[in-house]
Coordinates of C-alpha atoms in Angstrom, one line a residue:
Chain U
M1 CA -0.2 -0.1 0.0
P2 CA 1.4 3.5 -1.0
D3 CA 2.3 6.0 2.0
D4 CA -0.4 8.5 2.7
D5 CA 0.8 11.9 2.2
R6 CA -1.7 13.8 4.0
E7 CA 0.4 14.3 7.0
P8 CA -2.2 15.0 9.7
S9 CA -3.7 11.4 9.6
A10 CA -1.1 9.0 8.6
A11 CA -3.7 6.4 10.4
V12 CA -6.1 7.1 7.4
R13 CA -5.4 4.3 4.8
P14 CA -8.3 2.9 2.6
F15 CA -8.6 -1.1 3.2
W16 CA -9.1 -1.0 -0.6
S17 CA -9.9 0.6 -3.6
G18 CA -12.4 -0.5 -6.3
T19 CA -15.3 0.5 -8.5
I20 CA -18.9 0.4 -7.3
T21 CA -20.8 -0.2 -10.8
F22 CA -24.8 0.4 -11.1
G23 CA -26.1 -0.4 -14.2
L24 CA -23.2 1.4 -16.7
V25 CA -22.3 3.9 -14.1
S26 CA -18.9 3.4 -12.3
I27 CA -18.2 4.8 -9.4
P28 CA -14.1 4.9 -8.1
V29 CA -14.4 4.5 -4.2
D30 CA -12.0 3.8 -1.3
L31 CA -13.0 1.5 1.5
Y32 CA -12.5 2.3 5.4
A33 CA -13.3 0.7 8.4
A34 CA -16.6 1.9 10.0
V35 CA -16.4 0.4 13.4
T36 CA -13.4 0.8 15.7
P37 CA -11.7 -1.9 17.6
R38 CA -12.4 -2.3 21.2
R39 CA -10.5 -0.5 24.1
K40 CA -9.7 -3.5 25.8
S41 CA -6.7 -4.9 23.5
M42 CA -3.7 -4.9 25.7
K43 CA 0.3 -5.1 24.3
L44 CA 2.5 -8.1 24.7
V45 CA 5.4 -7.9 26.8
D46 CA 7.4 -10.1 29.2
Q47 CA 7.6 -9.8 32.8
E48 CA 10.1 -6.7 32.9
G49 CA 8.5 -5.0 30.1
H50 CA 10.3 -6.1 27.0
P51 CA 8.4 -5.9 24.1
L52 CA 7.4 -9.6 22.5
G53 CA 6.3 -10.1 19.2
R54 CA 4.9 -13.2 17.0
R55 CA 7.4 -14.8 14.7
Y56 CA 6.9 -17.6 12.4
W57 CA 9.6 -20.7 13.0
C58 CA 10.2 -23.4 11.2
P59 CA 10.3 -26.2 13.4
K60 CA 12.6 -28.5 11.3
D61 CA 15.3 -25.5 10.5
E62 CA 14.7 -24.2 14.2
K63 CA 14.7 -20.6 13.1
V64 CA 12.7 -17.7 12.5
L65 CA 11.0 -17.0 9.1
D66 CA 10.4 -14.1 7.4
N67 CA 7.3 -13.2 5.7
D68 CA 8.7 -13.7 2.2
E69 CA 9.7 -17.4 3.2
L70 CA 6.0 -18.5 3.5
V71 CA 3.9 -19.8 1.4
R72 CA 0.2 -20.7 1.7
G73 CA -0.9 -24.6 1.6
Y74 CA -4.3 -26.4 1.7
E75 CA -4.2 -29.9 3.0
T76 CA -6.4 -32.0 0.9
E77 CA -8.5 -34.8 2.5
S78 CA -6.0 -37.3 1.1
G79 CA -3.3 -35.5 3.7
K80 CA -1.6 -34.0 0.5
M81 CA -0.6 -30.2 0.6
V82 CA -1.4 -28.2 -2.4
V83 CA 0.4 -24.9 -2.2
V84 CA -1.5 -21.9 -3.5
T85 CA 0.4 -18.7 -5.1
D86 CA -0.8 -15.2 -4.9
E87 CA -1.2 -15.1 -8.4
E88 CA -3.4 -18.0 -8.4
F89 CA -5.8 -16.3 -5.6
E90 CA -6.1 -13.4 -7.9
S91 CA -6.6 -15.7 -10.9
A92 CA -9.3 -17.2 -8.7
A93 CA -11.7 -13.9 -9.3
P94 CA -10.7 -12.0 -12.2
E95 CA -13.3 -9.7 -13.3
K96 CA -14.7 -9.2 -9.8
S97 CA -11.6 -8.3 -7.8
R98 CA -12.2 -4.7 -8.8
D99 CA -15.8 -4.3 -8.8
I100 CA -18.7 -3.9 -6.7
D101 CA -21.7 -4.6 -9.4
L102 CA -24.8 -3.9 -7.9
K103 CA -26.7 -6.6 -9.5
S104 CA -30.0 -5.6 -7.5
F105 CA -31.7 -3.0 -5.0
V106 CA -33.6 -4.6 -2.1
A107 CA -36.0 -2.7 0.5
L108 CA -33.2 -2.1 3.7
D109 CA -35.4 -3.6 6.2
E110 CA -36.0 -6.8 4.6
I111 CA -32.6 -7.8 5.2
S112 CA -32.2 -9.5 8.8
P113 CA -29.6 -8.4 11.3
F114 CA -28.1 -12.2 11.2
F115 CA -26.7 -11.2 7.7
F116 CA -24.8 -8.1 9.0
E117 CA -20.9 -8.8 9.4
R118 CA -18.7 -5.9 9.2
P119 CA -19.5 -2.3 8.3
Y120 CA -16.9 -0.3 5.7
F121 CA -17.1 3.5 4.6
L122 CA -17.3 4.1 0.8
A123 CA -15.5 7.5 0.3
P124 CA -15.2 8.4 -3.4
D125 CA -12.4 8.8 -5.4
E126 CA -11.8 12.2 -6.8
R127 CA -12.6 10.6 -10.4
A128 CA -16.1 10.0 -8.9
G129 CA -17.4 13.1 -9.7
K130 CA -21.3 13.4 -8.9
A131 CA -22.6 9.7 -9.5
Y132 CA -21.4 9.1 -5.6
A133 CA -23.9 11.8 -4.5
L134 CA -26.4 10.7 -7.0
L135 CA -26.0 7.0 -5.8
A136 CA -26.4 8.2 -2.0
Q137 CA -29.5 10.3 -2.8
T138 CA -31.4 7.8 -4.6
M139 CA -31.1 5.0 -1.7
A140 CA -31.7 7.5 0.8
R141 CA -35.0 8.5 -0.5
S142 CA -36.2 5.1 -1.7
G143 CA -34.8 3.4 1.9
K144 CA -33.3 0.9 -0.4
A145 CA -29.8 -1.0 -0.2
G146 CA -28.0 -2.4 -3.5
I147 CA -26.5 -5.8 -3.5
G148 CA -23.3 -7.2 -4.9
S149 CA -20.1 -9.0 -4.2
F150 CA -16.6 -8.1 -4.6
V151 CA -13.2 -9.6 -3.8
M152 CA -10.8 -8.2 -1.2
R153 CA -7.7 -9.6 0.1
G154 CA -8.6 -13.3 -0.9
H155 CA -12.1 -13.6 0.2
E156 CA -15.2 -12.7 -1.7
Y157 CA -17.6 -10.7 0.1
L158 CA -21.4 -10.2 -0.4
V159 CA -22.4 -6.5 0.6
A160 CA -25.3 -4.4 0.9
I161 CA -24.6 -0.9 -0.1
V162 CA -26.5 1.5 2.5
S163 CA -26.7 5.0 2.2
E164 CA -27.4 7.5 5.1
N165 CA -26.7 11.4 5.8
G166 CA -25.1 11.4 2.1
M167 CA -22.7 8.7 3.1
L168 CA -22.3 5.3 1.5
R169 CA -21.5 2.2 3.6
A170 CA -20.9 -1.2 2.5
Q171 CA -22.2 -3.6 5.0
V172 CA -20.6 -7.0 4.6
L173 CA -23.6 -10.1 4.7
R174 CA -23.0 -13.1 5.6
Y175 CA -23.8 -15.9 2.8
A176 CA -27.0 -18.0 3.4
D177 CA -24.9 -20.9 3.6
E178 CA -22.7 -19.5 6.2
L179 CA -25.9 -19.0 8.8
R180 CA -27.6 -22.0 10.5
T181 CA -31.3 -22.3 10.7
P182 CA -33.3 -23.5 13.8
E183 CA -33.8 -26.9 11.6
S184 CA -30.0 -27.3 11.2
I185 CA -29.6 -26.6 14.7
G186 CA -32.1 -29.0 15.7
L187 CA -34.7 -26.7 18.1
P188 CA -38.0 -28.1 18.7
E189 CA -40.9 -26.9 16.5
P190 CA -42.5 -24.1 17.7
A191 CA -45.6 -24.6 19.6
K192 CA -48.5 -22.9 20.8
A193 CA -47.9 -20.9 23.8
P194 CA -50.6 -20.6 26.8
A195 CA -52.5 -17.2 25.8
A196 CA -51.8 -16.1 29.8
T197 CA -48.2 -16.4 29.2
V198 CA -47.6 -14.3 26.2
R199 CA -49.9 -11.5 27.9
A200 CA -47.8 -11.6 30.8
L201 CA -44.4 -11.6 28.7
A202 CA -46.3 -8.6 26.8
K203 CA -46.9 -6.4 29.7
E204 CA -43.2 -6.8 30.6
I205 CA -41.9 -5.9 27.3
D206 CA -44.3 -2.9 27.4
A207 CA -43.0 -1.9 30.7
L208 CA -39.6 -1.6 29.4
A209 CA -40.5 0.0 25.9
E210 CA -38.3 3.1 25.2
P211 CA -38.3 5.0 22.0
A212 CA -34.3 5.2 21.8
L213 CA -31.3 3.4 22.8
D214 CA -29.4 4.8 26.4
L215 CA -26.0 4.6 25.0
A216 CA -25.1 4.3 28.5
E217 CA -26.0 0.9 28.3
M218 CA -23.9 0.0 25.5
A219 CA -20.6 0.8 27.0
D220 CA -17.7 -1.1 27.1
V221 CA -17.8 -2.0 30.5
D222 CA -14.8 -4.2 30.6
A223 CA -12.7 -1.8 28.8
E224 CA -13.6 0.8 31.5
T225 CA -12.9 -1.3 34.4
L226 CA -9.6 -2.4 32.9
H227 CA -8.5 1.4 32.0
R228 CA -9.6 2.4 35.7
F229 CA -7.5 -0.4 37.2
A230 CA -4.4 0.7 34.9
E231 CA -4.7 4.3 36.0
Q232 CA -4.8 3.2 39.4
K233 CA -1.9 1.0 39.3
A234 CA 0.2 3.5 37.3
K235 CA 0.1 6.3 40.0
S236 CA 1.5 3.9 42.2
G237 CA 4.4 3.9 39.7
Q238 CA 4.5 0.0 39.5
G239 CA 4.5 -1.7 36.2
V240 CA 4.9 1.1 34.2
I241 CA 6.9 0.7 30.5
A242 CA 7.4 2.7 27.7
M243 CA 5.0 2.1 24.7
E244 CA 7.5 1.7 22.2
E245 CA 7.3 -1.1 19.6
L246 CA 4.7 -2.9 21.5
E247 CA 2.5 -5.4 19.6
D248 CA -1.1 -6.2 20.2
E249 CA -1.8 -8.9 22.4
D250 CA -4.6 -10.4 20.2
G251 CA -2.9 -10.1 16.8
E252 CA -5.8 -7.7 15.8
G253 CA -3.4 -4.9 15.1
A254 CA -4.2 -4.6 11.5
R255 CA -7.6 -3.4 12.5
S256 CA -6.7 -1.1 15.2
G257 CA -4.4 0.5 12.9
E258 CA -7.1 1.2 10.5
V259 CA -9.0 3.7 12.8
I260 CA -10.1 6.4 10.7
D261 CA -10.4 10.0 11.1
L262 CA -13.8 10.1 9.1
M263 CA -14.3 14.1 9.1
Q264 CA -11.0 14.0 7.4
V265 CA -12.0 11.5 4.6
L266 CA -14.7 13.1 3.9
R267 CA -13.3 16.7 3.9
E268 CA -10.7 15.5 1.1
S269 CA -12.8 13.1 -0.8
L270 CA -16.2 14.7 -0.8
G271 CA -15.5 18.0 -1.2
A272 CA -18.1 18.0 1.0
S273 CA -19.7 20.5 3.4
V274 CA -20.1 18.7 6.7
A275 CA -22.7 19.8 8.8
A276 CA -22.5 19.5 12.7
A277 CA -21.6 16.4 13.6
E278 CA -19.1 16.9 16.8
K279 CA -19.8 14.7 19.6
G280 CA -23.0 15.1 21.2
T281 CA -24.7 17.5 18.6
K282 CA -27.6 15.9 16.4
A283 CA -26.6 15.7 12.8
K284 CA -29.1 17.0 10.4
G285 CA -29.8 14.1 7.4
E286 CA -29.4 16.5 4.3
G287 CA -31.0 14.6 1.4
A288 CA -31.7 12.0 3.6
R289 CA -35.4 12.2 4.4
S290 CA -36.3 8.5 5.0
S291 CA -33.4 7.9 7.9
A292 CA -34.6 7.8 11.4
P293 CA -33.6 10.9 13.2
K294 CA -33.5 9.0 16.7
R295 CA -30.7 6.8 15.1
T296 CA -28.7 9.9 13.9
A297 CA -29.1 11.3 17.5
A298 CA -27.8 8.1 19.0
K299 CA -24.7 7.3 16.5
S300 CA -24.0 11.3 16.4
S301 CA -23.2 11.1 20.1
A302 CA -21.4 7.9 19.9
A303 CA -18.7 9.1 18.0
T304 CA -15.3 8.8 19.4
P305 CA -12.0 10.5 18.4
A306 CA -10.2 7.8 16.7
A307 CA -7.0 6.6 18.6
K308 CA -3.6 6.2 16.9
K309 CA -1.4 3.4 17.1
P310 CA 1.3 4.3 14.8
A311 CA 4.1 2.4 15.8
A312 CA 2.5 -0.9 16.4
T313 CA 0.2 -0.9 13.2
R314 CA 3.2 -1.1 10.5
T315 CA 4.4 -4.4 11.7
A316 CA 0.8 -5.8 12.5
R317 CA -0.1 -4.9 8.9
K318 CA 2.6 -7.0 7.4
K319 CA 1.8 -9.8 9.9
A320 CA -1.8 -9.5 8.5
H321 CA -0.6 -9.7 4.9
A322 CA 1.1 -12.8 5.3
R323 CA -1.7 -14.2 7.3
A324 CA -4.6 -13.2 4.3
A325 CA -6.6 -15.6 2.4
T326 CA -7.4 -17.9 4.8
Chain O
M1 CA -27.2 -32.6 12.0
S2 CA -27.8 -30.8 15.3
A3 CA -25.3 -28.1 16.7
R4 CA -24.5 -28.4 20.3
A5 CA -25.4 -25.3 22.6
I6 CA -22.3 -22.9 23.4
W7 CA -23.9 -21.5 26.9
K8 CA -26.9 -21.8 29.2
G9 CA -28.9 -18.7 30.8
R10 CA -31.9 -17.1 31.5
L11 CA -33.5 -14.1 30.4
V12 CA -34.6 -11.8 33.0
L13 CA -37.5 -9.6 32.1
G14 CA -39.0 -7.7 35.0
K15 CA -40.4 -10.5 37.8
H16 CA -40.3 -13.3 34.7
E17 CA -37.5 -15.4 33.9
V18 CA -37.1 -17.4 30.5
A19 CA -34.3 -20.4 30.7
V20 CA -32.8 -20.5 27.5
K21 CA -29.8 -22.3 25.7
M22 CA -27.5 -20.4 23.3
Y23 CA -26.7 -21.8 19.7
S24 CA -24.1 -20.0 17.4
A25 CA -26.1 -19.1 14.2
V26 CA -22.8 -18.9 12.1
E27 CA -21.2 -21.7 10.2
D28 CA -17.7 -21.2 9.3
Q29 CA -17.4 -22.3 5.6
A30 CA -13.8 -20.6 4.9
V31 CA -11.2 -22.2 3.2
H32 CA -8.4 -22.7 5.8
F33 CA -4.9 -22.8 4.8
H34 CA -1.7 -23.6 6.4
L35 CA 1.5 -21.1 6.3
L36 CA 4.6 -23.3 4.8
H37 CA 8.0 -22.8 5.0
E38 CA 8.5 -22.5 1.1
K39 CA 11.6 -24.2 0.8
D40 CA 10.7 -27.5 1.9
L41 CA 6.9 -27.0 2.7
T42 CA 7.3 -27.6 6.6
P43 CA 4.1 -26.3 8.1
V44 CA 5.2 -23.2 10.5
E45 CA 4.5 -22.5 14.1
Q46 CA 4.0 -19.3 15.7
R47 CA 6.2 -18.5 18.3
I48 CA 6.2 -15.3 21.1
V49 CA 9.7 -14.0 21.3
R50 CA 11.4 -10.7 22.5
K51 CA 11.8 -8.4 19.7
D52 CA 15.2 -7.2 20.5
N53 CA 17.0 -10.7 21.1
G54 CA 14.4 -12.9 19.2
R55 CA 14.4 -15.4 22.0
E56 CA 11.3 -17.3 22.5
V57 CA 9.2 -16.5 25.6
P58 CA 7.1 -19.2 27.1
K59 CA 3.4 -18.3 28.3
E60 CA 3.9 -18.5 31.8
A61 CA 6.5 -15.3 31.2
Q62 CA 4.2 -13.4 29.3
R63 CA 2.2 -10.7 30.4
K64 CA 0.0 -8.0 29.0
A65 CA 0.1 -4.5 29.4
M66 CA -2.7 -1.4 28.7
P67 CA -1.7 1.5 27.3
L68 CA -2.3 4.7 28.9
D69 CA -1.6 7.1 26.5
D70 CA 0.8 7.1 23.6
Q71 CA 4.0 6.9 25.6
R72 CA 3.2 4.6 28.6
A73 CA 1.7 1.3 29.4
V74 CA 1.1 -0.5 32.5
I75 CA 1.7 -4.3 32.8
L76 CA -1.1 -6.0 34.2
E77 CA -0.3 -9.3 36.4
P78 CA -2.2 -12.5 35.9
D79 CA -4.0 -12.3 39.4
E80 CA -4.9 -8.5 38.6
L81 CA -6.7 -9.7 35.6
D82 CA -8.5 -12.5 37.3
R83 CA -9.6 -10.1 39.8
L84 CA -11.2 -7.7 37.1
E85 CA -13.3 -10.2 35.5
P86 CA -16.9 -10.0 36.2
E87 CA -19.0 -12.8 38.0
S88 CA -21.5 -14.8 36.1
D89 CA -24.9 -15.2 37.2
R90 CA -26.1 -16.5 34.2
A91 CA -29.0 -13.9 34.0
I92 CA -29.6 -12.2 30.5
H93 CA -30.9 -8.9 31.6
L94 CA -33.2 -7.2 29.5
L95 CA -32.9 -3.2 29.8
R96 CA -35.2 -1.8 27.4
F97 CA -37.4 -2.5 24.2
V98 CA -36.9 0.0 21.4
P99 CA -38.2 -0.1 17.8
R100 CA -36.2 -1.8 14.9
D101 CA -34.8 0.9 13.4
A102 CA -33.3 2.4 16.8
L103 CA -30.3 0.1 15.8
G104 CA -28.5 0.8 12.3
D105 CA -26.6 -2.1 10.7
Q106 CA -23.0 -1.2 12.3
W107 CA -24.2 -2.1 15.5
F108 CA -24.9 -6.0 14.9
D109 CA -21.8 -8.1 15.4
R110 CA -22.7 -12.0 15.8
P111 CA -25.8 -13.7 15.7
Y112 CA -27.2 -16.4 17.9
Y113 CA -30.3 -18.7 18.1
L114 CA -31.6 -19.2 21.4
G115 CA -33.5 -22.5 22.2
P116 CA -35.5 -23.4 25.0
D117 CA -34.1 -25.0 27.9
D118 CA -36.7 -26.8 30.4
D119 CA -39.8 -24.6 30.1
S120 CA -40.5 -24.2 26.3
D121 CA -44.1 -22.7 27.0
A122 CA -42.6 -19.4 28.5
Y123 CA -40.0 -19.6 25.6
F124 CA -42.6 -19.6 22.8
A125 CA -44.3 -17.3 24.7
L126 CA -41.8 -14.6 24.8
A127 CA -41.2 -15.2 21.0
E128 CA -44.6 -14.6 20.3
A129 CA -45.1 -11.5 22.5
L130 CA -41.9 -10.2 21.3
A131 CA -42.7 -10.7 17.4
D132 CA -46.0 -8.7 17.9
K133 CA -44.4 -6.0 19.6
E134 CA -41.9 -5.7 16.7
R135 CA -39.2 -4.2 18.9
L136 CA -35.7 -5.3 19.9
G137 CA -34.9 -6.2 23.3
I138 CA -31.4 -4.6 24.5
A139 CA -29.8 -6.7 26.7
R140 CA -26.4 -7.5 28.9
W141 CA -24.9 -10.5 30.4
V142 CA -21.6 -12.0 31.3
M143 CA -20.7 -15.1 29.7
R144 CA -16.9 -17.0 29.9
D145 CA -15.8 -14.0 32.2
K146 CA -16.6 -11.2 29.4
R147 CA -19.6 -8.7 29.4
Y148 CA -21.6 -8.8 26.4
V149 CA -24.2 -6.4 24.9
G150 CA -26.9 -7.7 22.7
A151 CA -30.0 -7.4 20.9
L152 CA -33.1 -9.9 21.2
S153 CA -35.5 -10.1 18.6
A154 CA -38.0 -12.9 17.3
A155 CA -38.3 -14.5 13.8
D156 CA -40.5 -17.5 13.0
G157 CA -41.6 -18.3 16.2
Y158 CA -37.9 -18.4 17.6
L159 CA -35.9 -16.3 19.8
R160 CA -32.6 -14.7 18.7
M161 CA -29.6 -13.1 20.4
T162 CA -27.4 -10.8 18.1
T163 CA -24.0 -9.4 20.0
L164 CA -23.7 -5.5 19.7
R165 CA -20.7 -3.7 19.3
R166 CA -19.9 -1.1 22.0
A167 CA -21.1 2.5 22.1
D168 CA -17.4 3.7 21.4
Q169 CA -17.0 1.6 18.4
V170 CA -19.7 2.7 16.3
V171 CA -18.8 5.9 14.1
A172 CA -20.9 8.5 13.7
V173 CA -22.3 9.2 10.4
P174 CA -21.8 13.1 9.9
A175 CA -24.3 14.8 7.5
V176 CA -22.8 15.3 4.4
R177 CA -23.8 17.8 1.5
P178 CA -21.7 17.4 -1.6
D179 CA -20.1 20.8 -3.4
K180 CA -21.8 22.5 -6.5
A181 CA -19.8 20.6 -8.7
R182 CA -20.6 17.0 -7.3
T183 CA -24.5 17.8 -6.9
P184 CA -26.4 15.7 -9.6
S185 CA -29.3 17.4 -11.1
A186 CA -32.9 16.8 -10.9
A187 CA -33.1 15.2 -14.4
E188 CA -30.2 12.8 -13.2
V189 CA -31.7 12.0 -9.5
K190 CA -35.0 11.1 -11.6
L191 CA -33.2 8.5 -14.2
A192 CA -31.3 7.0 -11.3
E193 CA -34.7 6.5 -9.2
Q194 CA -36.0 4.9 -12.4
L195 CA -33.2 2.7 -12.8
V196 CA -33.2 1.8 -9.0
E197 CA -36.8 0.8 -9.3
S198 CA -36.2 -1.3 -12.1
I199 CA -33.9 -3.5 -10.8
T200 CA -35.6 -3.9 -7.4
G201 CA -36.6 -7.0 -5.9
A202 CA -36.9 -9.0 -2.8
F203 CA -33.8 -10.2 -1.1
E204 CA -33.1 -13.6 -2.1
P205 CA -29.9 -14.6 0.1
E206 CA -29.8 -17.9 -1.1
Q207 CA -29.3 -16.9 -4.6
W208 CA -25.8 -15.5 -3.8
H209 CA -23.1 -18.1 -3.8
N210 CA -19.4 -17.4 -3.1
E211 CA -17.9 -18.2 -6.4
Y212 CA -14.5 -17.3 -5.4
R213 CA -14.4 -20.3 -2.7
A214 CA -15.8 -22.3 -5.2
R215 CA -13.1 -21.4 -7.7
L216 CA -10.4 -21.6 -5.1
H217 CA -11.9 -25.3 -4.1
K218 CA -11.4 -25.9 -7.9
L219 CA -8.4 -24.4 -8.6
I220 CA -6.8 -26.5 -5.4
D221 CA -8.5 -29.9 -6.8
A222 CA -7.0 -29.0 -10.3
K223 CA -3.3 -28.4 -9.0
A224 CA -4.1 -31.5 -6.3
K225 CA -4.1 -33.5 -9.7
G226 CA -1.2 -31.9 -11.3
T227 CA -3.4 -30.0 -14.1
K228 CA -1.6 -26.6 -15.7
L229 CA -3.2 -23.7 -14.7
R230 CA -3.9 -20.3 -16.9
L231 CA -3.8 -17.2 -14.7
V232 CA -5.7 -14.1 -15.2
A233 CA -5.3 -10.6 -13.8
A234 CA -7.6 -8.3 -13.2
K235 CA -8.4 -4.9 -15.0
P236 CA -9.3 -1.6 -13.4
K237 CA -12.4 -0.1 -14.6
E238 CA -12.8 3.9 -15.7
A239 CA -15.0 6.3 -13.8
T240 CA -18.3 7.4 -15.7
G241 CA -18.0 10.7 -17.5
D242 CA -21.5 11.3 -19.3
L243 CA -23.6 10.5 -16.2
A244 CA -27.0 11.4 -17.8
G245 CA -26.5 9.3 -20.9
S246 CA -24.9 5.8 -19.0
L247 CA -28.1 6.4 -16.9
R248 CA -30.2 6.6 -20.0
A249 CA -28.5 3.7 -21.4
S250 CA -28.7 1.4 -18.2
L251 CA -32.2 2.0 -18.0
A252 CA -32.8 0.9 -21.3
A253 CA -30.8 -1.9 -20.9
A254 CA -32.7 -3.1 -17.5
R255 CA -36.0 -2.4 -19.2
G256 CA -35.0 -4.3 -22.6
K257 CA -33.9 -7.1 -20.2
R258 CA -37.7 -7.4 -18.6
V259 CA -39.5 -7.1 -21.7
A260 CA -37.2 -10.2 -23.3

């Protein structure tokens, strides 16, 4: 990936660049993570605080290997190891790798949340012109999502392209064969429940009914607990070490590094005038008539300044590259 | 083929409790690869080493450090981490029931089916009551030493729980208005709406197949048999110049297809 020359936000890098096609209209776009990693991720050290890292080790040669000494192999049922090269991976998806072809549009509320896997923001490339805004407006007005698929990093992704507040998002969907059903799990057939029990439970639901989310209920209490304890311990001076060169314990660094400064991306890619979207303020949906105001408010206040982890990111990304296409 | 429950708990709403078993709703279909040493195809292992001298560090000598800021982190000892783990009483607390559109797609993380445990009357009664209300229940629980937030829903007579991302993970979508040069004309919007309308249909997930996965399997089979492969590289697309013209041509094509 080329280095980003926009210096204030080195962490802002697209995951992927490609084209949305919609009929004969092509819209070049860049893909960015739309959710940030949880704040409970810790760094791996030894007892004295020396930074630790994951390395690939050849048990036969008894030595650490560089990423360019590795290949990916598939073990067939007969136990044979078949090596698949990068070129072969790419070759498995020739036309599709750079395109998200929107083959059909569906009502957004028809897609069960069970399908939602991971959201990405789509920012228009400078060559996109007004086609991007056109698609965003059209979908927002109709309450529709466009369905298509594309290939990124050795996986084919089924996506729903969703429009909100003038911005397009690609929500990765699970394929139907990746979801179990009550039958495949072996759940008992639904039985008619006693009417009195249904009524009693309906009453409990009514008693707890609210028009909107309370973000305090959605807080990351595990992360908060860890941070509070860490701050407390740091005051005693015990166990404090320098952050340099530390690697994430869960190996999720590739994601952690891709935290985006969304506002920056928008300003630069959309040439957009961005309405009040600071923390806690309610964003007004221009040209997004159909989006629910409650939802907008909830999300706006959920905004967090993106944490930057420059040192750990580069190594983690390299590592992820070697792991790609699993 | 039936699946095994991953956990048992009880939904707590007001004075009522409903015992449930939890099942993953996801079936892994990914093609899994081993990383091999290129030289002689020895499967490699992952080792945790000290970065400065490359020496391996055994599990018991590894620690976790929580970052405080850009400069400092604090080492947390295993017994300290143990003490911070929440206690589980197997209660899944229902905090509130919100309209379905209160949660945008970015919130949803992993889907689970809930099945009845012991009292199936209460289970199916809750599924029926919740389906009637068209709401989602916001729930919190502790499972295997971790806290979860989830959305309880009902579909086809069964209860489902989808874990949710935390509030600070969901990036807000600011309102964006493109500058003049990138604002489409009324005529273009109308054409685009017609085009979207012409290819609108029902969401049919079973119509979509992971072709890449299938081709990868084919490629591996061919290679295992020693067949020579012809490789094809991807070509990037050009951006659209004449927007209205492209829309009109697309619309004509979509309509033509429908007539034919």
